[in-house]
Coordinates of C-alpha atoms in Angstrom, one line a residue:
Chain A
M1 CA -26.0 41.8 -1.0
T2 CA -24.0 44.1 1.0
L3 CA -20.8 45.6 -0.2
T4 CA -18.8 43.5 2.4
S5 CA -20.2 40.3 1.3
K6 CA -19.7 41.3 -2.4
A7 CA -16.0 42.0 -1.5
L8 CA -15.7 38.7 0.2
L9 CA -17.2 36.8 -2.6
F10 CA -14.8 38.7 -5.0
M11 CA -11.9 37.7 -3.0
A12 CA -13.0 34.1 -2.9
A13 CA -13.4 34.2 -6.5
L14 CA -9.9 35.5 -6.9
T15 CA -8.6 32.7 -4.6
L16 CA -10.4 30.0 -6.6
A17 CA -9.6 31.5 -10.1
A18 CA -6.0 31.3 -9.2
C19 CA -6.3 27.7 -8.1
Q20 CA -7.3 25.1 -10.7
N21 CA -7.0 22.5 -8.1
P22 CA -10.3 21.4 -6.8
D23 CA -8.9 19.5 -3.9
R24 CA -10.1 21.8 -1.2
Y25 CA -8.6 19.4 1.3
G26 CA -5.1 20.1 0.1
S27 CA -2.5 18.9 2.6
G28 CA -5.1 18.3 5.2
A29 CA -4.0 21.4 7.0
G30 CA -6.5 23.9 5.5
G31 CA -7.8 24.4 2.1
P32 CA -9.0 27.2 -0.2
G33 CA -11.9 29.3 1.1
D34 CA -14.8 27.5 -0.5
G35 CA -15.5 25.1 2.2
T36 CA -18.8 23.8 3.3
G37 CA -18.5 24.7 6.9
A38 CA -19.0 21.0 7.8
G39 CA -15.4 19.9 8.1
G40 CA -12.9 20.6 10.8
Y41 CA -10.2 21.8 8.5
I42 CA -12.1 23.5 5.8
D43 CA -11.9 27.3 5.9
T44 CA -15.4 28.9 5.9
T45 CA -14.4 32.4 5.3
G46 CA -15.4 33.9 2.0
L47 CA -18.7 32.1 1.7
G48 CA -20.8 35.2 2.0
D49 CA -23.5 36.0 4.3
P50 CA -25.8 33.0 5.0
N51 CA -28.8 35.4 5.0
D52 CA -28.0 36.4 1.4
P53 CA -29.8 33.9 -0.7
R54 CA -27.3 34.3 -3.5
S55 CA -24.4 33.4 -1.3
I56 CA -22.4 30.0 -1.2
A57 CA -23.1 30.0 2.6
Y58 CA -26.9 30.2 1.9
F59 CA -26.5 27.4 -0.6
N60 CA -24.6 25.3 1.8
Q61 CA -26.8 25.8 4.7
T62 CA -30.2 26.5 3.5
V63 CA -30.6 24.9 0.2
G64 CA -28.3 21.9 1.4
D65 CA -25.1 21.1 -0.2
R66 CA -25.1 17.4 0.4
V67 CA -27.1 14.2 0.0
L68 CA -26.6 10.8 2.0
F69 CA -26.6 7.2 0.7
A70 CA -27.3 3.9 2.0
V71 CA -24.5 1.2 2.5
D72 CA -22.8 0.4 -0.8
Q73 CA -25.6 2.4 -2.7
S74 CA -25.4 5.2 -5.1
T75 CA -29.2 5.5 -5.7
L76 CA -30.8 8.8 -4.7
S77 CA -33.4 8.5 -1.9
P78 CA -36.5 10.8 -2.2
E79 CA -35.0 13.0 0.4
A80 CA -31.9 13.4 -1.6
R81 CA -34.0 14.0 -4.8
T82 CA -35.7 17.0 -2.9
V83 CA -32.3 18.5 -1.9
L84 CA -30.9 18.1 -5.4
Q85 CA -34.0 19.6 -7.0
G86 CA -33.5 22.6 -4.6
Q87 CA -29.9 22.7 -5.8
A88 CA -30.8 22.7 -9.4
N89 CA -33.3 25.5 -8.8
W90 CA -30.7 27.6 -7.0
L91 CA -28.0 26.9 -9.6
A92 CA -30.3 27.9 -12.4
Q93 CA -30.7 31.3 -10.7
N94 CA -27.0 31.6 -10.0
P95 CA -25.4 30.6 -13.1
A96 CA -21.9 32.2 -12.3
Y97 CA -21.0 29.3 -10.0
A98 CA -18.9 26.3 -11.1
I99 CA -19.7 23.0 -9.4
I100 CA -17.4 20.3 -8.1
I101 CA -19.4 17.2 -6.9
E102 CA -17.6 15.2 -4.4
G103 CA -18.4 11.5 -3.7
H104 CA -17.4 9.9 -0.4
A105 CA -17.7 6.7 1.3
D106 CA -17.5 5.3 4.9
E107 CA -14.6 3.4 5.9
Q108 CA -16.2 0.1 5.6
G109 CA -14.5 -1.1 2.4
T110 CA -11.3 -1.3 0.6
R111 CA -9.5 1.8 -0.6
D112 CA -10.0 1.0 -4.3
Y113 CA -13.6 -0.1 -4.0
N114 CA -14.5 3.1 -2.1
L115 CA -12.9 5.2 -4.6
A116 CA -15.0 3.6 -7.3
L117 CA -18.0 3.9 -5.1
G118 CA -17.5 7.6 -4.3
A119 CA -17.4 8.3 -8.0
R120 CA -20.6 6.4 -8.5
R121 CA -22.2 8.7 -6.0
A122 CA -20.9 11.8 -7.4
A123 CA -22.0 10.7 -10.9
A124 CA -25.5 10.0 -9.6
V125 CA -25.8 13.6 -8.3
Q126 CA -24.4 14.9 -11.4
S127 CA -26.8 12.9 -13.6
F128 CA -29.7 14.1 -11.6
L129 CA -28.7 17.8 -11.8
V130 CA -28.2 17.5 -15.5
S131 CA -31.7 16.0 -15.7
Q132 CA -32.9 19.2 -13.9
G133 CA -31.3 21.4 -16.4
V134 CA -27.9 22.1 -14.8
G135 CA -25.4 22.5 -17.6
S136 CA -23.0 19.6 -17.6
D137 CA -20.1 22.0 -18.6
R138 CA -20.4 23.6 -15.1
M139 CA -19.9 20.5 -13.3
R140 CA -17.0 18.1 -12.4
T141 CA -17.0 15.2 -10.2
I142 CA -14.2 13.8 -7.9
S143 CA -14.2 10.8 -5.6
Y144 CA -12.4 10.9 -2.3
G145 CA -13.3 7.3 -1.3
K146 CA -12.9 6.8 2.3
E147 CA -10.0 9.4 2.5
R148 CA -12.1 12.4 3.9
P149 CA -14.6 11.4 6.4
I150 CA -16.7 14.2 7.9
E151 CA -17.3 12.3 11.1
V152 CA -14.7 10.2 12.8
C153 CA -16.4 7.7 14.9
S154 CA -16.6 4.0 13.7
T155 CA -20.4 3.5 14.2
E156 CA -23.2 3.8 11.8
A157 CA -24.1 7.3 13.3
C158 CA -20.9 8.6 11.7
Y159 CA -20.8 6.3 8.7
S160 CA -24.4 7.5 7.5
K161 CA -23.0 11.0 7.3
N162 CA -19.7 10.0 5.7
R163 CA -21.6 8.1 2.8
R164 CA -22.3 11.4 1.0
A165 CA -22.0 13.5 -2.1
V166 CA -21.3 17.2 -1.6
T167 CA -21.9 20.0 -4.1
V168 CA -19.1 22.3 -3.8
L169 CA -19.4 25.7 -5.5
S170 CA -16.9 28.1 -6.8
V171 CA -17.2 31.3 -8.9
G172 CA -16.2 31.2 -12.5
A173 CA -18.5 28.8 -14.6
G174 CA -17.1 28.5 -18.1
A175 CA -13.9 30.1 -17.1
Chain B
M1 CA 18.3 13.9 -1.4
R2 CA 19.1 10.8 -3.5
P3 CA 16.9 7.9 -2.7
A4 CA 18.4 4.7 -1.2
I5 CA 17.8 2.3 -3.9
R6 CA 20.1 4.0 -6.3
I7 CA 22.6 4.8 -3.7
L8 CA 22.6 1.2 -2.4
S9 CA 22.8 -0.4 -6.0
A10 CA 25.7 2.0 -6.9
V11 CA 27.6 1.6 -3.6
L12 CA 27.1 -2.0 -3.2
A13 CA 28.8 -3.5 -6.1
M14 CA 29.0 -6.8 -4.3
A15 CA 31.7 -9.3 -5.0
L16 CA 30.1 -12.6 -4.3
A17 CA 32.5 -15.3 -4.0
A18 CA 32.0 -18.5 -2.5
L19 CA 34.6 -19.3 0.3
S20 CA 36.1 -22.7 0.3
V21 CA 34.4 -25.0 2.7
A22 CA 35.4 -28.6 3.3
P23 CA 33.1 -30.8 1.4
A24 CA 30.9 -32.8 3.8
L25 CA 27.9 -35.0 3.4
A26 CA 25.4 -34.0 6.1
Q27 CA 23.6 -36.9 7.3
D28 CA 20.7 -35.0 8.6
P29 CA 20.9 -31.4 7.4
P30 CA 18.9 -28.7 9.3
R31 CA 15.7 -28.1 7.4
I32 CA 12.5 -26.1 7.9
D33 CA 9.3 -26.7 5.9
I34 CA 7.8 -23.3 6.2
T35 CA 4.5 -24.2 4.5
I36 CA 3.2 -26.2 7.5
G37 CA 4.0 -23.5 10.0
V38 CA 6.7 -24.0 12.7
I39 CA 5.9 -24.5 16.3
D40 CA 9.5 -24.9 17.6
P41 CA 11.9 -22.5 16.1
M42 CA 15.2 -23.9 14.9
P43 CA 17.9 -22.9 17.6
F44 CA 20.8 -21.1 16.3
A45 CA 23.8 -19.2 17.4
A46 CA 25.4 -16.2 15.7
P47 CA 28.3 -14.9 17.8
V48 CA 29.5 -11.5 17.0
F49 CA 31.3 -11.4 13.7
V50 CA 35.1 -11.4 14.0
D51 CA 36.7 -7.9 13.5
E52 CA 39.3 -8.5 11.0
G53 CA 40.3 -4.9 10.9
G54 CA 38.8 -1.5 11.4
A55 CA 35.2 -3.0 11.9
G56 CA 34.5 -1.6 15.3
D57 CA 30.7 -1.5 16.1
M58 CA 30.0 -2.6 12.6
A59 CA 30.8 -6.2 13.4
R60 CA 28.3 -6.4 16.2
N61 CA 25.6 -4.2 14.4
L62 CA 25.8 -6.5 11.3
S63 CA 25.6 -9.7 13.5
R64 CA 22.5 -8.2 15.2
V65 CA 20.7 -7.5 11.9
V66 CA 21.4 -11.1 10.7
I67 CA 20.0 -12.4 14.0
S68 CA 16.9 -10.0 13.8
D69 CA 16.2 -11.1 10.2
L70 CA 16.2 -14.7 11.2
V71 CA 14.4 -14.5 14.4
G72 CA 11.9 -12.2 12.8
T73 CA 10.8 -15.1 10.6
G74 CA 9.5 -17.0 13.7
L75 CA 11.3 -20.1 12.1
F76 CA 14.7 -19.6 14.0
G77 CA 15.3 -19.0 17.7
E78 CA 18.5 -17.3 18.8
I79 CA 20.6 -18.9 21.7
P80 CA 21.7 -15.6 23.3
E81 CA 25.3 -14.6 23.6
D82 CA 25.5 -15.0 27.4
A83 CA 24.7 -18.8 26.9
H84 CA 27.5 -19.4 24.6
I85 CA 30.3 -21.5 25.8
S86 CA 32.8 -21.0 23.0
R87 CA 34.0 -17.8 21.8
V88 CA 34.7 -17.3 18.0
S89 CA 37.8 -15.2 17.8
S90 CA 39.2 -16.4 14.4
F91 CA 37.0 -16.9 11.2
D92 CA 39.2 -19.7 10.0
G93 CA 40.3 -21.0 13.3
G94 CA 38.0 -24.1 13.4
V95 CA 34.7 -24.6 15.3
A96 CA 34.4 -26.4 18.7
F97 CA 31.2 -28.2 17.7
E98 CA 30.7 -29.8 21.1
D99 CA 30.5 -26.4 22.6
W100 CA 27.6 -25.5 20.3
R101 CA 25.9 -28.9 20.7
A102 CA 26.0 -28.3 24.5
V103 CA 24.0 -25.1 24.1
N104 CA 21.5 -26.9 21.8
A105 CA 22.5 -24.9 18.8
R106 CA 21.3 -26.7 15.6
V107 CA 22.9 -24.1 13.3
L108 CA 26.0 -21.9 14.0
I109 CA 26.7 -18.8 11.8
T110 CA 30.2 -17.4 12.1
G111 CA 31.4 -14.3 10.2
A112 CA 34.0 -11.7 9.9
V113 CA 34.0 -8.0 8.9
S114 CA 36.8 -5.7 7.9
V115 CA 36.6 -2.0 7.1
A116 CA 39.0 0.2 5.3
G117 CA 37.9 3.6 4.6
D118 CA 34.3 3.3 3.4
R119 CA 34.9 -0.1 2.1
I120 CA 33.6 -3.0 4.0
T121 CA 34.1 -6.8 3.5
V122 CA 31.7 -9.3 5.0
K123 CA 32.2 -13.1 4.9
F124 CA 30.3 -15.8 6.8
R125 CA 29.7 -19.5 7.1
A126 CA 26.8 -21.5 8.4
Y127 CA 27.3 -24.9 10.1
D128 CA 25.2 -27.9 10.8
V129 CA 26.2 -28.2 14.4
V130 CA 24.8 -31.7 15.0
N131 CA 26.9 -33.1 12.1
G132 CA 29.8 -31.0 12.6
T133 CA 29.9 -29.7 9.0
A134 CA 29.6 -26.7 7.1
I135 CA 26.2 -26.2 5.3
E136 CA 26.8 -26.4 1.6
G137 CA 26.5 -23.1 -0.3
A138 CA 26.0 -21.2 3.0
A139 CA 29.2 -19.5 2.8
L140 CA 29.8 -16.2 1.0
Q141 CA 31.9 -13.1 0.9
F142 CA 30.6 -9.6 0.1
A143 CA 32.4 -6.4 -0.5
G144 CA 30.8 -2.9 -0.7
T145 CA 30.7 0.4 1.1
T146 CA 29.9 0.9 4.7
A147 CA 26.7 2.8 3.8
G148 CA 25.3 -0.4 2.6
W149 CA 26.1 -2.5 5.7
R150 CA 22.6 -3.4 6.5
R151 CA 22.0 -4.8 3.0
M152 CA 25.1 -7.1 3.6
A153 CA 23.6 -8.4 6.9
H154 CA 20.2 -9.0 5.0
K155 CA 22.2 -10.9 2.3
V156 CA 23.9 -13.1 4.9
A157 CA 20.5 -13.9 6.5
D158 CA 18.8 -14.5 3.0
V159 CA 21.4 -17.2 2.2
V160 CA 21.1 -19.0 5.7
Y161 CA 17.2 -18.7 5.4
S162 CA 17.2 -19.9 1.9
K163 CA 19.6 -22.9 2.5
I164 CA 17.5 -24.1 5.4
T165 CA 14.1 -23.5 4.1
G166 CA 14.6 -24.3 0.5
E167 CA 12.7 -21.1 -0.2
G168 CA 14.0 -17.8 -1.8
G169 CA 15.1 -15.2 0.7
Y170 CA 13.3 -11.8 1.2
F171 CA 15.3 -9.8 3.7
D172 CA 17.2 -7.7 1.1
S173 CA 14.2 -5.9 0.0
R174 CA 12.3 -2.6 0.4
V175 CA 8.8 -1.6 1.0
V176 CA 7.1 1.5 -0.4
F177 CA 4.2 2.7 1.8
V178 CA 2.1 5.7 2.6
S179 CA 3.2 7.7 5.8
E180 CA 0.3 9.2 7.5
S181 CA -0.2 12.0 9.9
G182 CA -2.9 14.4 11.2
P183 CA -6.5 13.6 12.4
K184 CA -8.8 11.0 10.7
N185 CA -10.8 13.7 8.8
A186 CA -7.9 15.7 7.4
R187 CA -5.1 12.9 7.0
A188 CA -2.0 14.0 5.4
K189 CA -0.3 11.3 3.3
R190 CA 3.1 11.1 1.8
L191 CA 5.0 8.3 0.0
A192 CA 7.9 6.8 1.7
V193 CA 10.3 3.8 1.2
M194 CA 12.0 1.7 3.8
D195 CA 13.8 -1.6 4.3
Y196 CA 11.4 -4.5 4.8
D197 CA 12.1 -4.4 8.5
G198 CA 11.3 -0.6 8.9
A199 CA 14.8 0.7 8.7
N200 CA 16.3 3.4 6.4
V201 CA 13.0 5.4 5.8
Q202 CA 13.2 7.9 3.0
Y203 CA 10.3 10.3 1.9
L204 CA 9.5 10.4 -1.8
T205 CA 6.8 13.1 -1.8
D206 CA 5.6 15.8 0.6
S207 CA 2.1 15.8 2.0
A208 CA 0.6 18.6 -0.2
A209 CA -1.7 16.1 -2.0
I210 CA -3.3 12.8 -1.1
V211 CA -1.2 9.8 -2.3
L212 CA -2.6 6.2 -2.4
A213 CA -1.5 2.7 -2.9
P214 CA 2.0 2.8 -4.3
R215 CA 3.4 -0.3 -6.3
F216 CA 7.0 -1.1 -7.2
S217 CA 7.9 -2.0 -10.8
P218 CA 9.2 -5.5 -11.2
A219 CA 12.8 -4.1 -11.3
G220 CA 12.1 -1.9 -8.2
D221 CA 13.2 1.1 -10.1
R222 CA 9.8 2.9 -10.5
I223 CA 6.8 3.4 -8.4
L224 CA 3.1 3.6 -9.6
Y225 CA 0.6 5.3 -7.2
T226 CA -2.6 7.3 -7.2
S227 CA -2.1 11.0 -6.6
Y228 CA -4.4 14.0 -6.0
E229 CA -1.7 16.3 -7.1
S230 CA -3.7 17.6 -10.1
G231 CA -6.8 17.9 -7.9
F232 CA -8.2 14.8 -9.3
P233 CA -7.2 11.1 -8.7
R234 CA -4.5 10.2 -11.3
I235 CA -2.2 7.2 -11.7
T236 CA 1.2 8.6 -11.5
L237 CA 4.6 7.1 -12.3
M238 CA 7.7 8.0 -10.3
D239 CA 11.3 7.1 -11.0
V240 CA 12.9 6.1 -7.7
G241 CA 16.4 7.4 -8.6
S242 CA 15.5 10.8 -9.7
L243 CA 12.0 11.2 -8.1
E244 CA 10.7 12.6 -11.3
R245 CA 7.0 11.9 -11.6
R246 CA 4.3 12.2 -14.3
A247 CA 0.5 11.4 -14.5
L248 CA 0.1 8.5 -16.8
D249 CA -3.4 9.2 -18.2
E250 CA -5.1 12.6 -18.1
Q251 CA -8.3 12.3 -19.9
P252 CA -10.6 15.1 -18.7
G253 CA -13.6 14.1 -16.7
T254 CA -12.1 10.8 -15.7
M255 CA -10.5 9.4 -12.5
T256 CA -7.7 6.7 -12.7
F257 CA -6.6 4.6 -9.7
A258 CA -5.6 1.2 -8.4
P259 CA -2.5 0.9 -10.9
R260 CA -0.1 -2.1 -11.0
F261 CA 2.7 -3.1 -13.4
S262 CA 2.7 -6.0 -15.7
P263 CA 5.5 -8.6 -14.8
D264 CA 7.7 -7.3 -17.7
G265 CA 7.3 -3.7 -16.5
S266 CA 6.0 -2.4 -19.8
T267 CA 2.3 -2.1 -19.1
V268 CA 0.2 -0.7 -16.3
V269 CA -3.3 -2.0 -15.5
F270 CA -5.6 0.2 -13.6
S271 CA -9.1 1.5 -13.1
L272 CA -10.5 4.3 -15.2
E273 CA -13.7 6.0 -14.1
R274 CA -15.9 7.8 -16.6
G275 CA -19.5 8.9 -15.7
G276 CA -19.4 7.0 -12.5
N277 CA -18.4 3.6 -14.0
S278 CA -15.1 2.2 -13.2
D279 CA -13.5 -0.3 -15.7
I280 CA -10.0 -1.9 -16.1
Y281 CA -7.7 -0.6 -18.7
A282 CA -4.1 -1.4 -19.8
L283 CA -1.7 1.3 -20.8
N284 CA 1.5 0.6 -22.7
I285 CA 4.0 3.0 -20.8
R286 CA 6.2 3.7 -23.6
S287 CA 3.8 4.0 -26.6
G288 CA 0.8 5.3 -24.6
A289 CA -1.5 2.8 -26.2
L290 CA -4.6 2.4 -24.1
S291 CA -6.8 -0.7 -24.3
Q292 CA -10.0 -1.4 -22.3
L293 CA -10.0 -4.8 -20.6
T294 CA -13.5 -4.9 -19.0
N295 CA -16.8 -3.3 -20.1
A296 CA -19.5 -3.6 -17.6
P297 CA -21.7 -1.1 -15.7
S298 CA -20.4 -2.6 -12.3
I299 CA -17.3 -1.6 -10.5
E300 CA -14.1 -3.3 -11.9
T301 CA -11.0 -2.4 -10.0
A302 CA -7.8 -3.6 -8.1
P303 CA -6.3 -5.6 -11.1
S304 CA -3.1 -7.8 -10.5
F305 CA -1.3 -9.8 -13.2
S306 CA -0.3 -13.4 -12.7
P307 CA 3.5 -13.7 -12.6
D308 CA 3.6 -15.1 -16.1
G309 CA 1.7 -12.1 -17.5
S310 CA -1.1 -14.3 -19.0
Q311 CA -3.9 -13.5 -16.5
I312 CA -5.3 -10.7 -14.5
V313 CA -7.2 -11.1 -11.1
F314 CA -9.4 -8.2 -10.3
E315 CA -12.4 -7.2 -8.0
S316 CA -15.9 -6.6 -9.4
D317 CA -19.3 -6.0 -7.8
R318 CA -21.2 -7.2 -10.9
S319 CA -22.7 -10.0 -8.7
G320 CA -24.1 -7.2 -6.3
Q321 CA -21.2 -7.2 -3.9
P322 CA -17.4 -7.2 -4.5
Q323 CA -15.9 -10.6 -5.5
I324 CA -12.7 -11.7 -7.2
Y325 CA -12.5 -12.7 -10.8
V326 CA -9.7 -13.9 -13.2
M327 CA -9.7 -12.9 -16.9
P328 CA -7.1 -13.3 -19.7
A329 CA -4.5 -10.5 -19.8
S330 CA -6.2 -9.4 -23.0
G331 CA -9.5 -8.7 -21.2
G332 CA -12.8 -10.2 -21.0
E333 CA -15.7 -11.3 -18.9
G334 CA -13.5 -13.1 -16.4
R335 CA -14.7 -16.1 -14.2
R336 CA -15.5 -15.6 -10.5
V337 CA -13.1 -17.4 -8.2
S338 CA -14.1 -16.2 -4.7
G339 CA -17.1 -18.1 -3.3
G340 CA -17.3 -17.7 0.4
E341 CA -19.6 -15.5 2.5
G342 CA -18.8 -11.8 2.4
R343 CA -17.1 -9.3 0.2
Y344 CA -13.7 -9.8 -1.4
G345 CA -11.3 -7.2 -2.7
T346 CA -7.7 -6.2 -3.4
P347 CA -6.7 -9.5 -4.9
V348 CA -2.9 -9.9 -5.5
W349 CA -1.3 -12.7 -7.4
S350 CA 1.6 -14.5 -5.5
P351 CA 4.9 -14.0 -7.2
R352 CA 5.2 -17.8 -7.1
G353 CA 2.0 -17.9 -9.0
D354 CA 0.3 -20.5 -6.6
L355 CA -1.9 -18.2 -4.6
I356 CA -4.0 -15.1 -4.6
A357 CA -4.1 -12.9 -1.4
F358 CA -7.0 -10.8 -0.9
T359 CA -9.0 -8.7 1.7
K360 CA -12.3 -10.1 3.0
Q361 CA -15.0 -8.3 4.8
N362 CA -17.5 -10.4 6.6
A363 CA -19.7 -10.0 9.6
G364 CA -18.3 -6.7 10.7
R365 CA -14.6 -7.8 10.4
F366 CA -11.8 -7.5 7.9
H367 CA -9.5 -10.4 7.1
I368 CA -6.4 -10.9 5.0
G369 CA -6.6 -14.3 3.3
V370 CA -5.1 -16.5 0.7
M371 CA -6.8 -18.8 -1.8
R372 CA -5.5 -21.1 -4.7
T373 CA -5.9 -19.2 -8.1
D374 CA -9.1 -21.3 -8.7
G375 CA -10.5 -20.0 -5.4
S376 CA -10.3 -23.3 -3.7
E377 CA -8.6 -23.8 -0.2
E378 CA -9.3 -20.4 1.1
R379 CA -7.6 -19.5 4.4
L380 CA -8.1 -16.5 6.5
L381 CA -4.7 -15.4 8.0
T382 CA -5.8 -12.3 10.1
A383 CA -8.9 -10.7 11.6
S384 CA -9.4 -7.1 13.0
F385 CA -11.6 -4.1 12.7
L386 CA -9.9 -3.1 9.4
D387 CA -7.2 -5.2 7.7
E388 CA -6.8 -4.6 4.0
G389 CA -4.3 -4.3 1.0
P390 CA -2.0 -7.5 1.1
T391 CA 1.4 -7.3 -0.6
W392 CA 3.6 -10.3 -1.2
S393 CA 7.2 -10.9 0.0
P394 CA 9.6 -11.6 -2.9
N395 CA 9.5 -15.2 -2.0
G396 CA 5.7 -15.5 -1.7
R397 CA 5.8 -16.8 1.8
V398 CA 5.0 -13.6 3.8
I399 CA 2.2 -11.1 3.4
M400 CA 2.4 -7.4 4.6
F401 CA -0.8 -5.3 4.9
T402 CA -2.4 -2.4 6.5
R403 CA -4.3 -2.6 9.9
E404 CA -6.4 0.3 11.0
T405 CA -7.9 0.8 14.4
S406 CA -11.4 2.0 14.9
G407 CA -12.8 5.3 16.2
A408 CA -11.8 8.9 16.2
G409 CA -8.3 8.1 17.2
G410 CA -8.0 5.3 14.6
Q411 CA -4.6 4.9 13.0
A412 CA -3.1 2.8 10.4
T413 CA -0.1 0.5 10.9
L414 CA 1.7 -2.1 8.9
W415 CA 1.8 -5.7 9.7
S416 CA 3.1 -8.9 8.3
V417 CA 1.9 -12.6 8.7
D418 CA 3.3 -15.9 7.1
I419 CA 1.0 -17.7 4.7
S420 CA 0.7 -20.4 7.3
G421 CA -1.1 -17.6 9.4
R422 CA 1.7 -17.6 12.0
N423 CA 4.1 -14.8 12.9
L424 CA 1.7 -12.0 13.0
K425 CA 3.6 -8.9 13.9
Q426 CA 3.8 -5.1 13.5
I427 CA 6.4 -3.6 11.3
P428 CA 8.0 -0.7 13.2
T429 CA 7.4 2.7 11.5
E430 CA 8.1 6.3 12.8
G431 CA 4.3 7.1 12.7
P432 CA 1.0 5.7 11.2
A433 CA 1.6 4.1 7.8
S434 CA -0.5 2.4 5.2
D435 CA -0.8 0.7 1.8
P436 CA 2.6 -1.3 1.9
A437 CA 3.9 -2.7 -1.4
W438 CA 7.0 -5.0 -1.3
S439 CA 9.8 -4.6 -3.8
P440 CA 11.4 -7.6 -5.5
L441 CA 14.5 -8.9 -3.9
L442 CA 17.2 -6.4 -4.5
P443 CA 20.0 -7.3 -6.9

């Protein structure tokens, strides 16, 4: 790790430690610097060097921070399990990170139902990670229902990417 | 900022006094049965209310709101001012019925307004033009402050509507909703309230945190909603007067959402999610006592009390897809009431107790519909890319809901429709808006 990326990571840690609020979407006009790099309004600074295998950027881009679901489903596909196995391995080697698992739904469905469905998806990921040895005390889940699509078109091409659970890292496990 | 409801109730200490009208037996009183849907609106004339001193523009403005309320129902048709033969220059000066018959008015509404300082007095009478008689009970006098002038107009229209349809009124009411801005993938949301017709908008929160699905208390003095203010979705209670708010249930590791009041306002029913599973709970607001009403591995959400408080209608996907169930207010398995094709959600019991409104998703379309409380006689009232979240007017005859358009530029707007399926129309709002919830009729 370079000094620069360490400094960036430290700054990100300070930002996040000061902010107990896991809602990285905030007002919808920019959130704390722990974004995944996949959303239009999520700040991607402070994630470290994507070539540094211990950085959040590496986790997001190389390990893969998200898994996708079929319509109305919260079961994990074989592909999803592979991604989550990779996440579990990475998290075992990087125990300093706390984890928020976000569950999301596409816009086909009512607000209430999609909130519940997003929670199911987040919980499915959490259960799998626990089964792979990730400490449950490091993880929390949150559902955004259909409130925060990553893609904005109204076709299956977008819906399939919006039916997701995203593993969001921050520094300070057990803090 | 002090929100409108408190101000209005404070300033609008209304003196309701029936004016003396000549007793008359109408042979064939004007009558609208709104349950069958009206094809020909009842023609009425409402000449500008007489200025009895200091009213100025207020007389015309007030008349226009009365007319707007009645025409907006789709049940009444205004005979425009330029067609009038008669002028009404004196409230007590008698009515030239032949002149109103000549322009085919069935109903005539006359009124008078006087203003002294910030005090306003409004009186009105409605006439059966065909029989040349005053409509019994449709004559009132109100006094209040000028700030509440629109409410006085709504009161006038409510009385006329009520006398002619035999239904309760709904114009003097408010709607709490979510005001939206920003792009679809970063939508900013804030709570707002407005009059039922979109006027007098006031914001109750800023847009720092996502807020969803507000609901009025039975007295209209409190609002329940779901807020991400803590970072996690939490049901939150707001006092409309003070804007003070507090999260109602904060068990770590859980999410709470979809709250609604019991008819007596003492209890909140809502969904509580733990470990990915959502069930319905009831919370006594005062004591904090929490009871679990459903216990199933499926999603149970969107609870809504029957108006007598004895039953709760809710949504569950225990059958494999979302359907509507009814259970005792004390909880239990519930019996399924929705039976058609497709997915059913967001059931809301009518304030009259006779119907359940719902969102239905079928074959790629969303609908607002109503069914009897046993699930029979389902009727779909709307269809679009995305209609959801019905809320009942205080008289149980009109439904407001969210309609969202598709695609990257998709936006939410508020619409209303009669339970007959007629009179579908958009509610004017300053910007995109969603999740309306109707207040009770104001006092």
